[in-house]
């Protein structure tokens, strides 16, 4: 049996076909290099050749008027530029009188202006004078004597639990309390009726006033109670007007 495959048999890889792409690439590369070399010669940059211009240095020639040749050259230059080099003021053309500018204040001398006599003052009716009363007379204000404020006393008001112990309120003289509604004490009353503890709940006064209030609250005495050993309550303050 022959080992040669059938020509119509489908193959995955074409093992017998030769690849000539490498020679194609080499030929294309050579053609490209030739084209680039041709473009280089065709489109090459040619710089123009500049010619050097011969320059002569500047020189200043001093002409001596005592030399006849130099004097003739000076006269020749003066003839050509007469308006520029002429220094003779007498040869200058006279100015035209029509073009001359003459200011109006030329030759004017400053002088003081004479005082004009003052006109007679026209008397106008005076509408207001310092010594004249313009406003109608105002009646005097009756000063009323200051009303005397009624006397007021500071009282300590007990809460309902402490009021049952026989003391509803108590007068506290000699204490200047300005804000009685903001000061309050929490007190603990013993079975014998004495105040064991007085705790301030609000302090809006000076330390001296608060010390007086605390001393007065601790000096309070209530009725003894055999049922409760310690009873808590509140003590507030208010001002009451003394009726005559």
PDB file of C-alpha atoms in Angstrom:
ATOM      1  CA  UNK A   1       0.000   0.000   0.000  1.00  0.00           C
ATOM      2  CA  UNK A   2       1.420   3.393  -0.931  1.00  0.00           C
ATOM      3  CA  UNK A   3       2.169   5.883   1.948  1.00  0.00           C
ATOM      4  CA  UNK A   4       1.537   8.963  -0.273  1.00  0.00           C
ATOM      5  CA  UNK A   5      -1.666  10.716   0.829  1.00  0.00           C
ATOM      6  CA  UNK A   6      -4.487  11.236  -1.524  1.00  0.00           C
ATOM      7  CA  UNK A   7      -4.402  14.687  -3.238  1.00  0.00           C
ATOM      8  CA  UNK A   8      -8.027  15.356  -2.339  1.00  0.00           C
ATOM      9  CA  UNK A   9      -7.613  14.329   1.278  1.00  0.00           C
ATOM     10  CA  UNK A  10      -8.136  17.380   3.599  1.00  0.00           C
ATOM     11  CA  UNK A  11      -5.058  18.217   5.717  1.00  0.00           C
ATOM     12  CA  UNK A  12      -4.726  20.500   8.731  1.00  0.00           C
ATOM     13  CA  UNK A  13      -1.209  21.688   7.821  1.00  0.00           C
ATOM     14  CA  UNK A  14       0.121  22.023   4.283  1.00  0.00           C
ATOM     15  CA  UNK A  15       3.435  20.229   4.866  1.00  0.00           C
ATOM     16  CA  UNK A  16       4.408  19.927   1.197  1.00  0.00           C
ATOM     17  CA  UNK A  17       3.695  23.628   0.227  1.00  0.00           C
ATOM     18  CA  UNK A  18       6.728  25.929   0.278  1.00  0.00           C
ATOM     19  CA  UNK A  19       6.456  29.458   1.647  1.00  0.00           C
ATOM     20  CA  UNK A  20       8.151  32.105  -0.607  1.00  0.00           C
ATOM     21  CA  UNK A  21       7.006  35.159   1.405  1.00  0.00           C
ATOM     22  CA  UNK A  22      10.540  35.853   2.694  1.00  0.00           C
ATOM     23  CA  UNK A  23      11.882  36.493  -0.831  1.00  0.00           C
ATOM     24  CA  UNK A  24       8.899  38.704  -1.531  1.00  0.00           C
ATOM     25  CA  UNK A  25       9.683  40.813   1.511  1.00  0.00           C
ATOM     26  CA  UNK A  26      13.354  41.132   0.533  1.00  0.00           C
ATOM     27  CA  UNK A  27      12.411  42.256  -2.979  1.00  0.00           C
ATOM     28  CA  UNK A  28       9.909  44.811  -1.640  1.00  0.00           C
ATOM     29  CA  UNK A  29      12.561  46.150   0.755  1.00  0.00           C
ATOM     30  CA  UNK A  30      15.088  46.642  -2.050  1.00  0.00           C
ATOM     31  CA  UNK A  31      12.523  48.463  -4.181  1.00  0.00           C
ATOM     32  CA  UNK A  32      11.609  50.728  -1.253  1.00  0.00           C
ATOM     33  CA  UNK A  33      15.280  51.583  -0.572  1.00  0.00           C
ATOM     34  CA  UNK A  34      15.806  52.453  -4.240  1.00  0.00           C
ATOM     35  CA  UNK A  35      12.728  54.712  -4.250  1.00  0.00           C
ATOM     36  CA  UNK A  36      13.898  56.535  -1.101  1.00  0.00           C
ATOM     37  CA  UNK A  37      17.373  57.052  -2.549  1.00  0.00           C
ATOM     38  CA  UNK A  38      15.816  58.507  -5.692  1.00  0.00           C
ATOM     39  CA  UNK A  39      13.630  60.858  -3.660  1.00  0.00           C
ATOM     40  CA  UNK A  40      16.725  61.969  -1.720  1.00  0.00           C
ATOM     41  CA  UNK A  41      18.472  63.093  -4.912  1.00  0.00           C
ATOM     42  CA  UNK A  42      15.375  64.581  -6.491  1.00  0.00           C
ATOM     43  CA  UNK A  43      14.143  66.573  -3.471  1.00  0.00           C
ATOM     44  CA  UNK A  44      17.473  67.478  -1.914  1.00  0.00           C
ATOM     45  CA  UNK A  45      17.866  70.957  -0.375  1.00  0.00           C
ATOM     46  CA  UNK A  46      20.173  73.291  -2.237  1.00  0.00           C
ATOM     47  CA  UNK A  47      21.252  76.376  -0.288  1.00  0.00           C
ATOM     48  CA  UNK A  48      21.759  79.537  -2.367  1.00  0.00           C
ATOM     49  CA  UNK A  49      25.234  80.936  -2.561  1.00  0.00           C
ATOM     50  CA  UNK A  50      25.384  84.425  -1.095  1.00  0.00           C
ATOM     51  CA  UNK A  51      27.866  86.921  -2.397  1.00  0.00           C
ATOM     52  CA  UNK A  52      29.918  88.914   0.037  1.00  0.00           C
ATOM     53  CA  UNK A  53      29.383  92.636  -0.226  1.00  0.00           C
ATOM     54  CA  UNK A  54      32.463  94.704   0.247  1.00  0.00           C
ATOM     55  CA  UNK A  55      31.861  97.427   2.833  1.00  0.00           C
ATOM     56  CA  UNK A  56      34.006 100.439   3.286  1.00  0.00           C
ATOM     57  CA  UNK A  57      34.490 101.960   6.745  1.00  0.00           C
ATOM     58  CA  UNK A  58      32.961 105.346   7.447  1.00  0.00           C
ATOM     59  CA  UNK A  59      35.362 108.240   7.570  1.00  0.00           C
ATOM     60  CA  UNK A  60      35.111 111.817   8.753  1.00  0.00           C
ATOM     61  CA  UNK A  61      37.069 114.344   6.683  1.00  0.00           C
ATOM     62  CA  UNK A  62      37.900 117.663   8.303  1.00  0.00           C
ATOM     63  CA  UNK A  63      37.997 120.537   5.834  1.00  0.00           C
ATOM     64  CA  UNK A  64      40.415 123.391   6.494  1.00  0.00           C
ATOM     65  CA  UNK A  65      39.048 126.814   5.427  1.00  0.00           C
ATOM     66  CA  UNK A  66      42.621 128.022   4.810  1.00  0.00           C
ATOM     67  CA  UNK A  67      43.023 125.458   2.035  1.00  0.00           C
ATOM     68  CA  UNK A  68      41.677 126.916  -1.263  1.00  0.00           C
ATOM     69  CA  UNK A  69      40.358 123.556  -2.460  1.00  0.00           C
ATOM     70  CA  UNK A  70      38.662 122.845   0.876  1.00  0.00           C
ATOM     71  CA  UNK A  71      37.221 126.379   0.982  1.00  0.00           C
ATOM     72  CA  UNK A  72      35.730 125.965  -2.474  1.00  0.00           C
ATOM     73  CA  UNK A  73      34.129 122.688  -1.341  1.00  0.00           C
ATOM     74  CA  UNK A  74      32.677 124.399   1.740  1.00  0.00           C
ATOM     75  CA  UNK A  75      31.171 127.191  -0.381  1.00  0.00           C
ATOM     76  CA  UNK A  76      29.725 124.669  -2.742  1.00  0.00           C
ATOM     77  CA  UNK A  77      28.043 122.813   0.119  1.00  0.00           C
ATOM     78  CA  UNK A  78      26.643 126.053   1.519  1.00  0.00           C
ATOM     79  CA  UNK A  79      25.145 126.945  -1.837  1.00  0.00           C
ATOM     80  CA  UNK A  80      23.293 123.624  -2.056  1.00  0.00           C
ATOM     81  CA  UNK A  81      22.008 123.648   1.519  1.00  0.00           C
ATOM     82  CA  UNK A  82      21.495 127.325   2.109  1.00  0.00           C
ATOM     83  CA  UNK A  83      18.380 126.953   4.299  1.00  0.00           C
ATOM     84  CA  UNK A  84      20.047 124.366   6.558  1.00  0.00           C
ATOM     85  CA  UNK A  85      23.560 125.713   7.002  1.00  0.00           C
ATOM     86  CA  UNK A  86      22.879 129.471   7.002  1.00  0.00           C
ATOM     87  CA  UNK A  87      23.750 130.946  10.398  1.00  0.00           C
ATOM     88  CA  UNK A  88      23.529 134.616   9.473  1.00  0.00           C
ATOM     89  CA  UNK A  89      20.519 136.094  11.298  1.00  0.00           C
ATOM     90  CA  UNK A  90      20.555 139.242   9.185  1.00  0.00           C
ATOM     91  CA  UNK A  91      19.944 137.214   6.032  1.00  0.00           C
ATOM     92  CA  UNK A  92      16.828 135.537   7.495  1.00  0.00           C
ATOM     93  CA  UNK A  93      13.607 136.513   5.734  1.00  0.00           C
ATOM     94  CA  UNK A  94      11.371 138.900   7.626  1.00  0.00           C
ATOM     95  CA  UNK A  95       8.288 137.406   9.242  1.00  0.00           C
ATOM     96  CA  UNK A  96       5.020 138.288   7.662  1.00  0.00           C
ATOM     97  CA  UNK A  97       2.804 140.584   9.711  1.00  0.00           C
ATOM     98  CA  UNK A  98      -0.256 138.513   8.784  1.00  0.00           C
ATOM     99  CA  UNK A  99       1.165 135.351  10.278  1.00  0.00           C
ATOM    100  CA  UNK A 100       2.527 136.925  13.452  1.00  0.00           C
ATOM    101  CA  UNK A 101       0.732 135.839  16.621  1.00  0.00           C
ATOM    102  CA  UNK A 102       0.016 138.619  19.060  1.00  0.00           C
ATOM    103  CA  UNK A 103      -1.728 137.553  22.279  1.00  0.00           C
ATOM    104  CA  UNK A 104      -4.289 139.985  23.651  1.00  0.00           C
ATOM    105  CA  UNK A 105      -2.635 140.081  27.064  1.00  0.00           C
ATOM    106  CA  UNK A 106       0.727 141.128  25.712  1.00  0.00           C
ATOM    107  CA  UNK A 107       1.956 144.185  27.565  1.00  0.00           C
ATOM    108  CA  UNK A 108      -0.886 143.951  30.094  1.00  0.00           C
ATOM    109  CA  UNK A 109       0.061 145.071  33.593  1.00  0.00           C
ATOM    110  CA  UNK A 110      -1.548 143.519  36.618  1.00  0.00           C
ATOM    111  CA  UNK A 111      -3.215 146.044  38.867  1.00  0.00           C
ATOM    112  CA  UNK A 112      -5.432 145.848  41.912  1.00  0.00           C
ATOM    113  CA  UNK A 113      -9.095 146.337  41.285  1.00  0.00           C
ATOM    114  CA  UNK A 114     -10.671 149.386  42.888  1.00  0.00           C
ATOM    115  CA  UNK A 115     -13.152 148.714  45.653  1.00  0.00           C
ATOM    116  CA  UNK A 116     -16.739 149.356  44.739  1.00  0.00           C
ATOM    117  CA  UNK A 117     -18.865 151.299  47.217  1.00  0.00           C
ATOM    118  CA  UNK A 118     -21.111 149.074  49.272  1.00  0.00           C
ATOM    119  CA  UNK A 119     -24.828 149.433  48.614  1.00  0.00           C
ATOM    120  CA  UNK A 120     -27.052 150.568  51.394  1.00  0.00           C
ATOM    121  CA  UNK A 121     -28.277 147.590  53.354  1.00  0.00           C
ATOM    122  CA  UNK A 122     -31.929 146.890  52.700  1.00  0.00           C
ATOM    123  CA  UNK A 123     -33.755 146.446  55.918  1.00  0.00           C
ATOM    124  CA  UNK A 124     -35.772 143.256  55.981  1.00  0.00           C
ATOM    125  CA  UNK A 125     -38.475 142.493  58.500  1.00  0.00           C
ATOM    126  CA  UNK A 126     -36.926 140.395  61.212  1.00  0.00           C
ATOM    127  CA  UNK A 127     -38.809 137.167  61.691  1.00  0.00           C
ATOM    128  CA  UNK A 128     -36.773 135.977  64.623  1.00  0.00           C
ATOM    129  CA  UNK A 129     -34.757 137.782  67.235  1.00  0.00           C
ATOM    130  CA  UNK A 130     -32.959 136.244  70.227  1.00  0.00           C
ATOM    131  CA  UNK A 131     -34.969 138.263  72.755  1.00  0.00           C
ATOM    132  CA  UNK A 132     -38.353 137.573  71.264  1.00  0.00           C
ATOM    133  CA  UNK A 133     -40.572 134.730  72.430  1.00  0.00           C
ATOM    134  CA  UNK A 134     -41.680 132.672  69.451  1.00  0.00           C
ATOM    135  CA  UNK A 135     -43.319 129.764  71.196  1.00  0.00           C
ATOM    136  CA  UNK A 136     -46.356 130.176  73.438  1.00  0.00           C
ATOM    137  CA  UNK A 137     -45.737 130.005  77.160  1.00  0.00           C
ATOM    138  CA  UNK A 138     -45.572 126.511  78.549  1.00  0.00           C
ATOM    139  CA  UNK A 139     -47.198 125.874  81.914  1.00  0.00           C
ATOM    140  CA  UNK A 140     -44.901 124.642  84.592  1.00  0.00           C
ATOM    141  CA  UNK A 141     -44.836 120.969  85.261  1.00  0.00           C
ATOM    142  CA  UNK A 142     -46.246 120.006  88.559  1.00  0.00           C
ATOM    143  CA  UNK A 143     -43.779 117.809  90.351  1.00  0.00           C
ATOM    144  CA  UNK A 144     -45.612 115.163  92.278  1.00  0.00           C
ATOM    145  CA  UNK A 145     -43.966 113.802  95.363  1.00  0.00           C
ATOM    146  CA  UNK A 146     -42.597 110.348  95.002  1.00  0.00           C
ATOM    147  CA  UNK A 147     -44.924 107.741  96.287  1.00  0.00           C
ATOM    148  CA  UNK A 148     -43.578 105.824  99.203  1.00  0.00           C
ATOM    149  CA  UNK A 149     -43.360 102.139  98.529  1.00  0.00           C
ATOM    150  CA  UNK A 150     -45.224  99.977 100.981  1.00  0.00           C
ATOM    151  CA  UNK A 151     -43.116  97.916 103.301  1.00  0.00           C
ATOM    152  CA  UNK A 152     -42.579  94.292 102.306  1.00  0.00           C
ATOM    153  CA  UNK A 153     -41.306  91.328 104.251  1.00  0.00           C
ATOM    154  CA  UNK A 154     -39.600  88.161 103.077  1.00  0.00           C
ATOM    155  CA  UNK A 155     -41.414  84.985 104.010  1.00  0.00           C
ATOM    156  CA  UNK A 156     -40.331  81.357 103.761  1.00  0.00           C
ATOM    157  CA  UNK A 157     -43.120  79.178 102.321  1.00  0.00           C
ATOM    158  CA  UNK A 158     -43.138  75.458 103.141  1.00  0.00           C
ATOM    159  CA  UNK A 159     -44.310  72.684 100.841  1.00  0.00           C
ATOM    160  CA  UNK A 160     -47.448  70.677 101.599  1.00  0.00           C
ATOM    161  CA  UNK A 161     -45.562  67.879 103.355  1.00  0.00           C
ATOM    162  CA  UNK A 162     -43.861  70.324 105.735  1.00  0.00           C
ATOM    163  CA  UNK A 163     -46.990  72.447 106.210  1.00  0.00           C
ATOM    164  CA  UNK A 164     -48.627  69.450 107.896  1.00  0.00           C
ATOM    165  CA  UNK A 165     -45.978  69.643 110.589  1.00  0.00           C
ATOM    166  CA  UNK A 166     -47.503  72.893 111.896  1.00  0.00           C
ATOM    167  CA  UNK A 167     -45.423  75.533 110.011  1.00  0.00           C
ATOM    168  CA  UNK A 168     -46.819  76.862 106.725  1.00  0.00           C
ATOM    169  CA  UNK A 169     -44.788  80.096 106.416  1.00  0.00           C
ATOM    170  CA  UNK A 170     -42.320  82.125 108.425  1.00  0.00           C
ATOM    171  CA  UNK A 171     -41.163  85.715 108.250  1.00  0.00           C
ATOM    172  CA  UNK A 172     -37.409  86.239 107.605  1.00  0.00           C
ATOM    173  CA  UNK A 173     -36.461  89.866 108.353  1.00  0.00           C
ATOM    174  CA  UNK A 174     -33.139  91.455 107.459  1.00  0.00           C
ATOM    175  CA  UNK A 175     -32.396  89.406 104.281  1.00  0.00           C
ATOM    176  CA  UNK A 176     -32.124  91.320 100.969  1.00  0.00           C
ATOM    177  CA  UNK A 177     -33.286  88.680  98.500  1.00  0.00           C
ATOM    178  CA  UNK A 178     -33.686  90.094  94.955  1.00  0.00           C
ATOM    179  CA  UNK A 179     -34.900  86.987  93.059  1.00  0.00           C
ATOM    180  CA  UNK A 180     -37.015  84.934  95.436  1.00  0.00           C
ATOM    181  CA  UNK A 181     -38.593  82.792  92.698  1.00  0.00           C
ATOM    182  CA  UNK A 182     -35.219  81.320  91.671  1.00  0.00           C
ATOM    183  CA  UNK A 183     -34.048  80.288  95.138  1.00  0.00           C
ATOM    184  CA  UNK A 184     -35.297  77.087  96.810  1.00  0.00           C
ATOM    185  CA  UNK A 185     -34.049  74.720  99.504  1.00  0.00           C
ATOM    186  CA  UNK A 186     -34.502  70.976  99.863  1.00  0.00           C
ATOM    187  CA  UNK A 187     -34.694  70.191 103.591  1.00  0.00           C
ATOM    188  CA  UNK A 188     -34.750  66.984 105.626  1.00  0.00           C
ATOM    189  CA  UNK A 189     -36.747  67.207 108.863  1.00  0.00           C
ATOM    190  CA  UNK A 190     -36.097  64.718 111.639  1.00  0.00           C
ATOM    191  CA  UNK A 191     -38.619  63.062 113.939  1.00  0.00           C
ATOM    192  CA  UNK A 192     -38.031  65.688 116.646  1.00  0.00           C
ATOM    193  CA  UNK A 193     -38.884  68.531 114.236  1.00  0.00           C
ATOM    194  CA  UNK A 194     -35.349  69.822 113.680  1.00  0.00           C
ATOM    195  CA  UNK A 195     -33.845  70.488 110.210  1.00  0.00           C
ATOM    196  CA  UNK A 196     -31.118  67.937 109.538  1.00  0.00           C
ATOM    197  CA  UNK A 197     -30.049  68.997 106.059  1.00  0.00           C
ATOM    198  CA  UNK A 198     -30.720  72.117 103.941  1.00  0.00           C
ATOM    199  CA  UNK A 199     -29.623  71.785 100.314  1.00  0.00           C
ATOM    200  CA  UNK A 200     -29.968  74.832  97.986  1.00  0.00           C
ATOM    201  CA  UNK A 201     -31.625  73.875  94.682  1.00  0.00           C
ATOM    202  CA  UNK A 202     -30.952  77.198  92.953  1.00  0.00           C
ATOM    203  CA  UNK A 203     -28.332  79.868  93.599  1.00  0.00           C
ATOM    204  CA  UNK A 204     -29.013  83.205  91.908  1.00  0.00           C
ATOM    205  CA  UNK A 205     -27.854  85.488  94.724  1.00  0.00           C
ATOM    206  CA  UNK A 206     -24.609  86.486  96.361  1.00  0.00           C
ATOM    207  CA  UNK A 207     -22.819  84.090  98.653  1.00  0.00           C
ATOM    208  CA  UNK A 208     -23.591  86.250 101.722  1.00  0.00           C
ATOM    209  CA  UNK A 209     -27.340  86.232 101.030  1.00  0.00           C
ATOM    210  CA  UNK A 210     -27.322  82.476 100.408  1.00  0.00           C
ATOM    211  CA  UNK A 211     -25.489  81.939 103.697  1.00  0.00           C
ATOM    212  CA  UNK A 212     -28.146  83.971 105.561  1.00  0.00           C
ATOM    213  CA  UNK A 213     -30.943  81.981 103.910  1.00  0.00           C
ATOM    214  CA  UNK A 214     -29.320  78.647 104.741  1.00  0.00           C
ATOM    215  CA  UNK A 215     -28.829  79.693 108.380  1.00  0.00           C
ATOM    216  CA  UNK A 216     -32.461  80.799 108.641  1.00  0.00           C
ATOM    217  CA  UNK A 217     -33.723  77.541 107.081  1.00  0.00           C
ATOM    218  CA  UNK A 218     -31.621  75.385 109.399  1.00  0.00           C
ATOM    219  CA  UNK A 219     -33.069  77.299 112.382  1.00  0.00           C
ATOM    220  CA  UNK A 220     -36.648  76.268 111.493  1.00  0.00           C
ATOM    221  CA  UNK A 221     -38.482  73.999 113.930  1.00  0.00           C
ATOM    222  CA  UNK A 222     -41.444  71.752 113.121  1.00  0.00           C
ATOM    223  CA  UNK A 223     -43.746  69.558 115.214  1.00  0.00           C
ATOM    224  CA  UNK A 224     -42.294  66.169 116.127  1.00  0.00           C
ATOM    225  CA  UNK A 225     -43.545  63.075 114.328  1.00  0.00           C
ATOM    226  CA  UNK A 226     -43.346  59.498 115.618  1.00  0.00           C
ATOM    227  CA  UNK A 227     -44.389  57.934 112.298  1.00  0.00           C
ATOM    228  CA  UNK A 228     -41.623  59.108 109.929  1.00  0.00           C
ATOM    229  CA  UNK A 229     -38.041  59.279 111.050  1.00  0.00           C
ATOM    230  CA  UNK A 230     -36.902  61.634 108.222  1.00  0.00           C
ATOM    231  CA  UNK A 231     -39.280  63.631 106.065  1.00  0.00           C
ATOM    232  CA  UNK A 232     -38.189  65.627 102.982  1.00  0.00           C
ATOM    233  CA  UNK A 233     -39.723  68.827 101.738  1.00  0.00           C
ATOM    234  CA  UNK A 234     -39.071  72.113  99.916  1.00  0.00           C
ATOM    235  CA  UNK A 235     -38.782  75.656 101.226  1.00  0.00           C
ATOM    236  CA  UNK A 236     -39.371  78.560  98.822  1.00  0.00           C
ATOM    237  CA  UNK A 237     -39.423  82.323  99.338  1.00  0.00           C
ATOM    238  CA  UNK A 238     -41.642  85.285  98.443  1.00  0.00           C
ATOM    239  CA  UNK A 239     -42.138  88.935  99.304  1.00  0.00           C
ATOM    240  CA  UNK A 240     -45.379  90.017 100.965  1.00  0.00           C
ATOM    241  CA  UNK A 241     -46.566  93.584 101.370  1.00  0.00           C
ATOM    242  CA  UNK A 242     -47.392  94.534 104.923  1.00  0.00           C
ATOM    243  CA  UNK A 243     -50.904  95.998 105.071  1.00  0.00           C
ATOM    244  CA  UNK A 244     -51.277  99.081 107.276  1.00  0.00           C
TER     245      UNK A 244
END
